[in-house]
Amino acid sequence: MQKNKFIVIEGLEGAGKTHACKCIRNTLQEHNIKNIILVRQPGGTPIAEKIRQLTKKISQEKIVKETELLLMYAARIQLVETIIKPALKNGKWVISDRHSLSSLAYQGGGLGIKKKIILQLHDLFLKNFFPDLTIYLDVTPKIGLKRVANRSLLDQIESRSVNFFKKTRAVYLKNINNNENFIKINANLNIHTVTKKITKELSNWLKKNQ
Ligand code: TMP
């Protein structure tokens, strides 16, 4: 059985994903896992980073929701095929800041594209390529957006309404199944507590799945 895994971190803006990625890497290293790469979506390759800029930049031309979905998938396919799959094949562990669940939550929940369409798109290009583990940081839009507003100018997606993020979160919550492949963490708590919880839950998961 292949031992190295594909781990994804998910959550709304301001959930603390960037910090959590470092915490996941540290926890893996404490379990003697050394061969790790960290990527983000959209992004992670030169082409996918250009797509990231397109999706983030505020411009006068309003982006059509289907265009946004396809851009997210274009970036994802580029990253999966050129970086993630080869890394997994070479025995590396991969930590990705976001994956397909983001499309289901943001373009499905937030923008209202049918789940069936997103799943068809996924199936068409990525088949059953899903993470071994998803760690979902659950933050309320109110707390998450306040954290983001305090640190930088808002981008095209971050500047959407609270209602958009409520619908996005609702889809996350609906899809975070109570099973082995998902860990849900309350990210409204302070960073220290969240870090401790991720370390503990991930260590337990590794004991069962490594
Ligand atoms: P972040 O990496 O700072 O979270 O920024 C990525 C942004 O892109 C964030 O607003 C969520 C959004 N996004 C989608 O809307 N759909 C997707 O499939 C992905 C991967 C990201």
PDB file of C-alpha atoms and ligand atoms in Angstrom:
ATOM      1  CA  MET A   1       0.000   0.000   0.000  1.00  0.00           C
ATOM      2  CA  GLN A   2       1.189   3.511  -0.850  1.00  0.00           C
ATOM      3  CA  LYS A   3       2.161   5.153   2.417  1.00  0.00           C
ATOM      4  CA  ASN A   4       2.653   8.774   1.421  1.00  0.00           C
ATOM      5  CA  LYS A   5      -0.497  10.862   1.449  1.00  0.00           C
ATOM      6  CA  PHE A   6      -2.222  13.870  -0.084  1.00  0.00           C
ATOM      7  CA  ILE A   7      -3.447  16.194   2.667  1.00  0.00           C
ATOM      8  CA  VAL A   8      -5.648  19.232   1.991  1.00  0.00           C
ATOM      9  CA  ILE A   9      -6.487  22.170   4.201  1.00  0.00           C
ATOM     10  CA  GLU A  10      -9.779  23.975   3.590  1.00  0.00           C
ATOM     11  CA  GLY A  11     -11.694  26.899   5.048  1.00  0.00           C
ATOM     12  CA  LEU A  12     -13.013  30.405   4.508  1.00  0.00           C
ATOM     13  CA  GLU A  13     -10.788  33.478   4.321  1.00  0.00           C
ATOM     14  CA  GLY A  14      -9.315  34.261   7.713  1.00  0.00           C
ATOM     15  CA  ALA A  15      -9.596  30.652   8.899  1.00  0.00           C
ATOM     16  CA  GLY A  16      -5.809  30.471   9.399  1.00  0.00           C
ATOM     17  CA  LYS A  17      -4.929  28.033   6.593  1.00  0.00           C
ATOM     18  CA  THR A  18      -1.432  29.396   5.976  1.00  0.00           C
ATOM     19  CA  HIS A  19      -0.441  28.894   9.589  1.00  0.00           C
ATOM     20  CA  ALA A  20      -2.176  25.509   9.643  1.00  0.00           C
ATOM     21  CA  CYS A  21      -0.127  24.312   6.621  1.00  0.00           C
ATOM     22  CA  LYS A  22       3.074  24.986   8.574  1.00  0.00           C
ATOM     23  CA  CYS A  23       1.620  23.220  11.593  1.00  0.00           C
ATOM     24  CA  ILE A  24       0.720  20.183   9.447  1.00  0.00           C
ATOM     25  CA  ARG A  25       4.263  20.096   8.020  1.00  0.00           C
ATOM     26  CA  ASN A  26       5.773  20.299  11.521  1.00  0.00           C
ATOM     27  CA  THR A  27       3.510  17.513  12.767  1.00  0.00           C
ATOM     28  CA  LEU A  28       4.459  15.284   9.824  1.00  0.00           C
ATOM     29  CA  GLN A  29       8.147  15.955  10.502  1.00  0.00           C
ATOM     30  CA  GLU A  30       7.642  15.033  14.159  1.00  0.00           C
ATOM     31  CA  HIS A  31       6.345  11.696  12.849  1.00  0.00           C
ATOM     32  CA  ASN A  32       9.589  11.246  10.919  1.00  0.00           C
ATOM     33  CA  ILE A  33       8.043  12.152   7.573  1.00  0.00           C
ATOM     34  CA  LYS A  34      10.680  14.204   5.757  1.00  0.00           C
ATOM     35  CA  ASN A  35       9.714  14.156   2.099  1.00  0.00           C
ATOM     36  CA  ILE A  36       7.020  16.846   2.017  1.00  0.00           C
ATOM     37  CA  ILE A  37       5.912  19.458  -0.518  1.00  0.00           C
ATOM     38  CA  LEU A  38       3.541  22.326   0.170  1.00  0.00           C
ATOM     39  CA  VAL A  39       1.365  23.803  -2.604  1.00  0.00           C
ATOM     40  CA  ARG A  40      -1.579  26.163  -2.883  1.00  0.00           C
ATOM     41  CA  GLN A  41      -4.666  26.395  -5.087  1.00  0.00           C
ATOM     42  CA  PRO A  42      -5.263  28.193  -7.279  1.00  0.00           C
ATOM     43  CA  GLY A  43      -1.536  28.366  -8.001  1.00  0.00           C
ATOM     44  CA  GLY A  44       1.603  26.368  -7.447  1.00  0.00           C
ATOM     45  CA  THR A  45       3.007  26.385 -11.010  1.00  0.00           C
ATOM     46  CA  PRO A  46       3.877  29.418 -13.197  1.00  0.00           C
ATOM     47  CA  ILE A  47       0.732  28.975 -15.323  1.00  0.00           C
ATOM     48  CA  ALA A  48      -1.510  28.291 -12.335  1.00  0.00           C
ATOM     49  CA  GLU A  49      -0.096  31.350 -10.508  1.00  0.00           C
ATOM     50  CA  LYS A  50      -1.076  33.502 -13.519  1.00  0.00           C
ATOM     51  CA  ILE A  51      -4.589  32.053 -13.293  1.00  0.00           C
ATOM     52  CA  ARG A  52      -4.571  32.847  -9.550  1.00  0.00           C
ATOM     53  CA  GLN A  53      -3.881  36.507 -10.342  1.00  0.00           C
ATOM     54  CA  LEU A  54      -6.751  36.523 -12.853  1.00  0.00           C
ATOM     55  CA  THR A  55      -9.199  35.173 -10.282  1.00  0.00           C
ATOM     56  CA  LYS A  56      -8.054  37.497  -7.494  1.00  0.00           C
ATOM     57  CA  LYS A  57      -7.652  40.798  -9.313  1.00  0.00           C
ATOM     58  CA  ILE A  58     -10.467  43.305  -9.077  1.00  0.00           C
ATOM     59  CA  SER A  59     -11.263  44.548 -12.590  1.00  0.00           C
ATOM     60  CA  GLN A  60     -14.040  46.473 -14.277  1.00  0.00           C
ATOM     61  CA  GLU A  61     -15.075  43.407 -16.229  1.00  0.00           C
ATOM     62  CA  LYS A  62     -17.240  41.247 -13.996  1.00  0.00           C
ATOM     63  CA  ILE A  63     -16.166  37.618 -14.044  1.00  0.00           C
ATOM     64  CA  VAL A  64     -18.891  35.151 -15.102  1.00  0.00           C
ATOM     65  CA  LYS A  65     -19.349  32.430 -12.487  1.00  0.00           C
ATOM     66  CA  GLU A  66     -18.753  29.595 -14.940  1.00  0.00           C
ATOM     67  CA  THR A  67     -15.552  31.345 -16.106  1.00  0.00           C
ATOM     68  CA  GLU A  68     -14.389  31.476 -12.496  1.00  0.00           C
ATOM     69  CA  LEU A  69     -15.138  27.770 -12.020  1.00  0.00           C
ATOM     70  CA  LEU A  70     -13.250  26.818 -15.175  1.00  0.00           C
ATOM     71  CA  LEU A  71     -10.266  28.972 -14.200  1.00  0.00           C
ATOM     72  CA  MET A  72     -10.133  27.255 -10.795  1.00  0.00           C
ATOM     73  CA  TYR A  73     -10.187  23.874 -12.517  1.00  0.00           C
ATOM     74  CA  ALA A  74      -7.629  24.903 -15.140  1.00  0.00           C
ATOM     75  CA  ALA A  75      -5.236  25.902 -12.342  1.00  0.00           C
ATOM     76  CA  ARG A  76      -6.016  22.710 -10.400  1.00  0.00           C
ATOM     77  CA  ILE A  77      -5.453  20.384 -13.370  1.00  0.00           C
ATOM     78  CA  GLN A  78      -2.151  22.106 -14.173  1.00  0.00           C
ATOM     79  CA  LEU A  79      -0.952  21.687 -10.590  1.00  0.00           C
ATOM     80  CA  VAL A  80      -2.227  18.135 -10.136  1.00  0.00           C
ATOM     81  CA  GLU A  81      -0.763  16.825 -13.390  1.00  0.00           C
ATOM     82  CA  THR A  82       2.613  18.577 -13.262  1.00  0.00           C
ATOM     83  CA  ILE A  83       3.382  18.708  -9.539  1.00  0.00           C
ATOM     84  CA  ILE A  84       1.060  16.749  -7.238  1.00  0.00           C
ATOM     85  CA  LYS A  85       0.741  13.420  -9.054  1.00  0.00           C
ATOM     86  CA  PRO A  86       4.493  13.196  -9.866  1.00  0.00           C
ATOM     87  CA  ALA A  87       5.336  14.054  -6.241  1.00  0.00           C
ATOM     88  CA  LEU A  88       3.000  11.358  -4.907  1.00  0.00           C
ATOM     89  CA  LYS A  89       4.462   8.877  -7.377  1.00  0.00           C
ATOM     90  CA  ASN A  90       7.936   9.713  -6.042  1.00  0.00           C
ATOM     91  CA  GLY A  91       6.911   8.950  -2.478  1.00  0.00           C
ATOM     92  CA  LYS A  92       6.468  12.552  -1.337  1.00  0.00           C
ATOM     93  CA  TRP A  93       3.749  13.743   1.009  1.00  0.00           C
ATOM     94  CA  VAL A  94       1.744  16.625  -0.432  1.00  0.00           C
ATOM     95  CA  ILE A  95       0.049  19.342   1.611  1.00  0.00           C
ATOM     96  CA  SER A  96      -2.265  21.525  -0.478  1.00  0.00           C
ATOM     97  CA  ASP A  97      -3.792  24.787   0.689  1.00  0.00           C
ATOM     98  CA  ARG A  98      -7.255  24.109  -0.858  1.00  0.00           C
ATOM     99  CA  HIS A  99      -8.472  21.591  -3.481  1.00  0.00           C
ATOM    100  CA  SER A 100     -11.783  20.635  -5.182  1.00  0.00           C
ATOM    101  CA  LEU A 101     -13.925  21.171  -2.094  1.00  0.00           C
ATOM    102  CA  SER A 102     -13.169  24.907  -2.471  1.00  0.00           C
ATOM    103  CA  SER A 103     -14.849  24.880  -5.890  1.00  0.00           C
ATOM    104  CA  LEU A 104     -17.875  23.088  -4.487  1.00  0.00           C
ATOM    105  CA  ALA A 105     -18.084  25.586  -1.608  1.00  0.00           C
ATOM    106  CA  TYR A 106     -17.258  28.887  -3.386  1.00  0.00           C
ATOM    107  CA  GLN A 107     -18.501  28.398  -6.966  1.00  0.00           C
ATOM    108  CA  GLY A 108     -21.201  25.901  -5.920  1.00  0.00           C
ATOM    109  CA  GLY A 109     -22.417  27.316  -2.619  1.00  0.00           C
ATOM    110  CA  GLY A 110     -21.385  30.951  -2.945  1.00  0.00           C
ATOM    111  CA  LEU A 111     -22.094  31.482  -6.654  1.00  0.00           C
ATOM    112  CA  GLY A 112     -24.855  28.904  -7.037  1.00  0.00           C
ATOM    113  CA  ILE A 113     -23.425  26.612  -9.739  1.00  0.00           C
ATOM    114  CA  LYS A 114     -25.052  23.181  -9.526  1.00  0.00           C
ATOM    115  CA  LYS A 115     -23.100  20.566  -7.584  1.00  0.00           C
ATOM    116  CA  LYS A 116     -23.720  18.067 -10.390  1.00  0.00           C
ATOM    117  CA  ILE A 117     -21.899  20.302 -12.903  1.00  0.00           C
ATOM    118  CA  ILE A 118     -18.870  20.717 -10.638  1.00  0.00           C
ATOM    119  CA  LEU A 119     -18.688  16.989  -9.945  1.00  0.00           C
ATOM    120  CA  GLN A 120     -18.967  16.267 -13.684  1.00  0.00           C
ATOM    121  CA  LEU A 121     -16.116  18.667 -14.391  1.00  0.00           C
ATOM    122  CA  HIS A 122     -14.036  17.000 -11.708  1.00  0.00           C
ATOM    123  CA  ASP A 123     -14.815  13.556 -13.048  1.00  0.00           C
ATOM    124  CA  LEU A 124     -14.019  14.602 -16.616  1.00  0.00           C
ATOM    125  CA  PHE A 125     -10.485  15.762 -15.869  1.00  0.00           C
ATOM    126  CA  LEU A 126      -9.426  14.475 -12.464  1.00  0.00           C
ATOM    127  CA  LYS A 127     -11.460  11.263 -12.154  1.00  0.00           C
ATOM    128  CA  ASN A 128     -11.335  10.076  -8.549  1.00  0.00           C
ATOM    129  CA  PHE A 129      -8.363  12.214  -7.562  1.00  0.00           C
ATOM    130  CA  PHE A 130      -9.356  13.340  -4.075  1.00  0.00           C
ATOM    131  CA  PRO A 131      -7.305  13.916  -0.905  1.00  0.00           C
ATOM    132  CA  ASP A 132      -6.509  11.155   1.564  1.00  0.00           C
ATOM    133  CA  LEU A 133      -7.298  13.638   4.322  1.00  0.00           C
ATOM    134  CA  THR A 134      -9.038  17.027   4.402  1.00  0.00           C
ATOM    135  CA  ILE A 135      -8.586  19.265   7.430  1.00  0.00           C
ATOM    136  CA  TYR A 136     -11.399  21.827   7.458  1.00  0.00           C
ATOM    137  CA  LEU A 137     -10.918  24.960   9.552  1.00  0.00           C
ATOM    138  CA  ASP A 138     -14.400  26.152  10.408  1.00  0.00           C
ATOM    139  CA  VAL A 139     -14.620  29.903  10.917  1.00  0.00           C
ATOM    140  CA  THR A 140     -17.759  32.049  10.809  1.00  0.00           C
ATOM    141  CA  PRO A 141     -17.722  34.651   7.997  1.00  0.00           C
ATOM    142  CA  LYS A 142     -17.966  37.436  10.570  1.00  0.00           C
ATOM    143  CA  ILE A 143     -14.783  36.420  12.395  1.00  0.00           C
ATOM    144  CA  GLY A 144     -12.897  35.314   9.252  1.00  0.00           C
ATOM    145  CA  LEU A 145     -13.586  38.460   7.259  1.00  0.00           C
ATOM    146  CA  LYS A 146     -12.656  40.663  10.211  1.00  0.00           C
ATOM    147  CA  ARG A 147      -9.254  38.962  10.381  1.00  0.00           C
ATOM    148  CA  VAL A 148      -8.722  39.449   6.620  1.00  0.00           C
ATOM    149  CA  ALA A 149      -9.788  43.099   6.670  1.00  0.00           C
ATOM    150  CA  ASN A 150      -7.216  43.769   9.374  1.00  0.00           C
ATOM    151  CA  ARG A 151      -4.291  42.476   7.315  1.00  0.00           C
ATOM    152  CA  SER A 152      -4.650  43.638   3.672  1.00  0.00           C
ATOM    153  CA  LEU A 153      -6.670  45.157   0.850  1.00  0.00           C
ATOM    154  CA  LEU A 154      -9.492  42.812  -0.120  1.00  0.00           C
ATOM    155  CA  ASP A 155      -9.276  40.975  -3.463  1.00  0.00           C
ATOM    156  CA  GLN A 156     -12.092  40.162  -5.918  1.00  0.00           C
ATOM    157  CA  ILE A 157     -13.382  37.169  -3.925  1.00  0.00           C
ATOM    158  CA  GLU A 158     -12.667  38.486  -0.424  1.00  0.00           C
ATOM    159  CA  SER A 159     -14.720  41.602  -1.148  1.00  0.00           C
ATOM    160  CA  ARG A 160     -17.928  39.615  -1.734  1.00  0.00           C
ATOM    161  CA  SER A 161     -20.896  39.883   0.639  1.00  0.00           C
ATOM    162  CA  VAL A 162     -21.199  38.141   4.006  1.00  0.00           C
ATOM    163  CA  ASN A 163     -24.118  36.254   2.471  1.00  0.00           C
ATOM    164  CA  PHE A 164     -21.801  34.784  -0.186  1.00  0.00           C
ATOM    165  CA  PHE A 165     -19.524  33.444   2.561  1.00  0.00           C
ATOM    166  CA  LYS A 166     -22.474  32.140   4.593  1.00  0.00           C
ATOM    167  CA  LYS A 167     -23.569  30.069   1.586  1.00  0.00           C
ATOM    168  CA  THR A 168     -19.961  28.963   1.005  1.00  0.00           C
ATOM    169  CA  ARG A 169     -19.607  27.838   4.624  1.00  0.00           C
ATOM    170  CA  ALA A 170     -22.940  25.994   4.495  1.00  0.00           C
ATOM    171  CA  VAL A 171     -21.633  23.834   1.633  1.00  0.00           C
ATOM    172  CA  TYR A 172     -18.393  23.163   3.489  1.00  0.00           C
ATOM    173  CA  LEU A 173     -20.344  22.029   6.544  1.00  0.00           C
ATOM    174  CA  LYS A 174     -22.636  19.832   4.451  1.00  0.00           C
ATOM    175  CA  ASN A 175     -19.687  18.099   2.817  1.00  0.00           C
ATOM    176  CA  ILE A 176     -17.471  17.601   5.850  1.00  0.00           C
ATOM    177  CA  ASN A 177     -18.538  14.052   6.486  1.00  0.00           C
ATOM    178  CA  ASN A 178     -18.100  12.424   9.779  1.00  0.00           C
ATOM    179  CA  ASN A 179     -15.631   9.920   8.424  1.00  0.00           C
ATOM    180  CA  GLU A 180     -11.978   8.982   8.521  1.00  0.00           C
ATOM    181  CA  ASN A 181     -10.993  11.331   5.680  1.00  0.00           C
ATOM    182  CA  PHE A 182     -12.124  14.563   7.302  1.00  0.00           C
ATOM    183  CA  ILE A 183     -11.040  16.484  10.373  1.00  0.00           C
ATOM    184  CA  LYS A 184     -13.067  19.542  11.388  1.00  0.00           C
ATOM    185  CA  ILE A 185     -11.458  22.138  13.643  1.00  0.00           C
ATOM    186  CA  ASN A 186     -13.169  25.127  15.265  1.00  0.00           C
ATOM    187  CA  ALA A 187     -11.078  27.975  13.830  1.00  0.00           C
ATOM    188  CA  ASN A 188     -12.957  30.733  15.648  1.00  0.00           C
ATOM    189  CA  LEU A 189     -10.666  29.945  18.575  1.00  0.00           C
ATOM    190  CA  ASN A 190      -7.260  31.567  18.969  1.00  0.00           C
ATOM    191  CA  ILE A 191      -4.340  30.446  16.810  1.00  0.00           C
ATOM    192  CA  HIS A 192      -2.564  28.686  19.709  1.00  0.00           C
ATOM    193  CA  THR A 193      -5.580  26.491  20.503  1.00  0.00           C
ATOM    194  CA  VAL A 194      -6.211  25.764  16.796  1.00  0.00           C
ATOM    195  CA  THR A 195      -2.561  24.712  16.310  1.00  0.00           C
ATOM    196  CA  LYS A 196      -2.758  22.373  19.316  1.00  0.00           C
ATOM    197  CA  LYS A 197      -5.966  20.794  18.030  1.00  0.00           C
ATOM    198  CA  ILE A 198      -4.577  20.259  14.502  1.00  0.00           C
ATOM    199  CA  THR A 199      -1.436  18.613  15.919  1.00  0.00           C
ATOM    200  CA  LYS A 200      -3.464  16.293  18.149  1.00  0.00           C
ATOM    201  CA  GLU A 201      -6.073  15.279  15.556  1.00  0.00           C
ATOM    202  CA  LEU A 202      -3.495  14.817  12.796  1.00  0.00           C
ATOM    203  CA  SER A 203      -1.246  12.716  15.061  1.00  0.00           C
ATOM    204  CA  ASN A 204      -4.210  10.439  15.849  1.00  0.00           C
ATOM    205  CA  TRP A 205      -5.019  10.141  12.147  1.00  0.00           C
ATOM    206  CA  LEU A 206      -1.406   9.308  11.301  1.00  0.00           C
ATOM    207  CA  LYS A 207      -1.323   6.551  13.907  1.00  0.00           C
ATOM    208  CA  LYS A 208      -4.298   4.922  12.200  1.00  0.00           C
ATOM    209  CA  ASN A 209      -3.389   5.627   8.584  1.00  0.00           C
ATOM    210  CA  GLN A 210       0.382   5.747   8.184  1.00  0.00           C
TER     211      GLN A 210
HETATM  212  P1  TMP B   1      -6.384  31.873  -0.619  1.00  0.00           P
HETATM  213  O1  TMP B   1      -5.406  30.883  -1.126  1.00  0.00           O
HETATM  214  O2  TMP B   1      -5.756  33.067  -0.032  1.00  0.00           O
HETATM  215  O3  TMP B   1      -7.431  31.257   0.244  1.00  0.00           O
HETATM  216  O4  TMP B   1      -7.116  32.474  -1.908  1.00  0.00           O
HETATM  217  C1  TMP B   1      -7.757  31.687  -2.808  1.00  0.00           C
HETATM  218  C2  TMP B   1      -9.091  32.289  -3.138  1.00  0.00           C
HETATM  219  O5  TMP B   1      -9.679  31.575  -4.216  1.00  0.00           O
HETATM  220  C3  TMP B   1     -10.086  32.223  -1.999  1.00  0.00           C
HETATM  221  O6  TMP B   1     -10.881  33.405  -2.003  1.00  0.00           O
HETATM  222  C4  TMP B   1     -10.956  31.051  -2.342  1.00  0.00           C
HETATM  223  C5  TMP B   1     -10.951  31.049  -3.834  1.00  0.00           C
HETATM  224  N1  TMP B   1     -11.121  29.731  -4.463  1.00  0.00           N
HETATM  225  C6  TMP B   1     -12.321  29.449  -5.100  1.00  0.00           C
HETATM  226  O7  TMP B   1     -13.218  30.288  -5.120  1.00  0.00           O
HETATM  227  N2  TMP B   1     -12.476  28.234  -5.686  1.00  0.00           N
HETATM  228  C7  TMP B   1     -11.490  27.288  -5.726  1.00  0.00           C
HETATM  229  O8  TMP B   1     -11.678  26.198  -6.276  1.00  0.00           O
HETATM  230  C8  TMP B   1     -10.242  27.613  -5.062  1.00  0.00           C
HETATM  231  C9  TMP B   1      -9.137  26.605  -5.051  1.00  0.00           C
HETATM  232  C10 TMP B   1     -10.103  28.831  -4.459  1.00  0.00           C
END
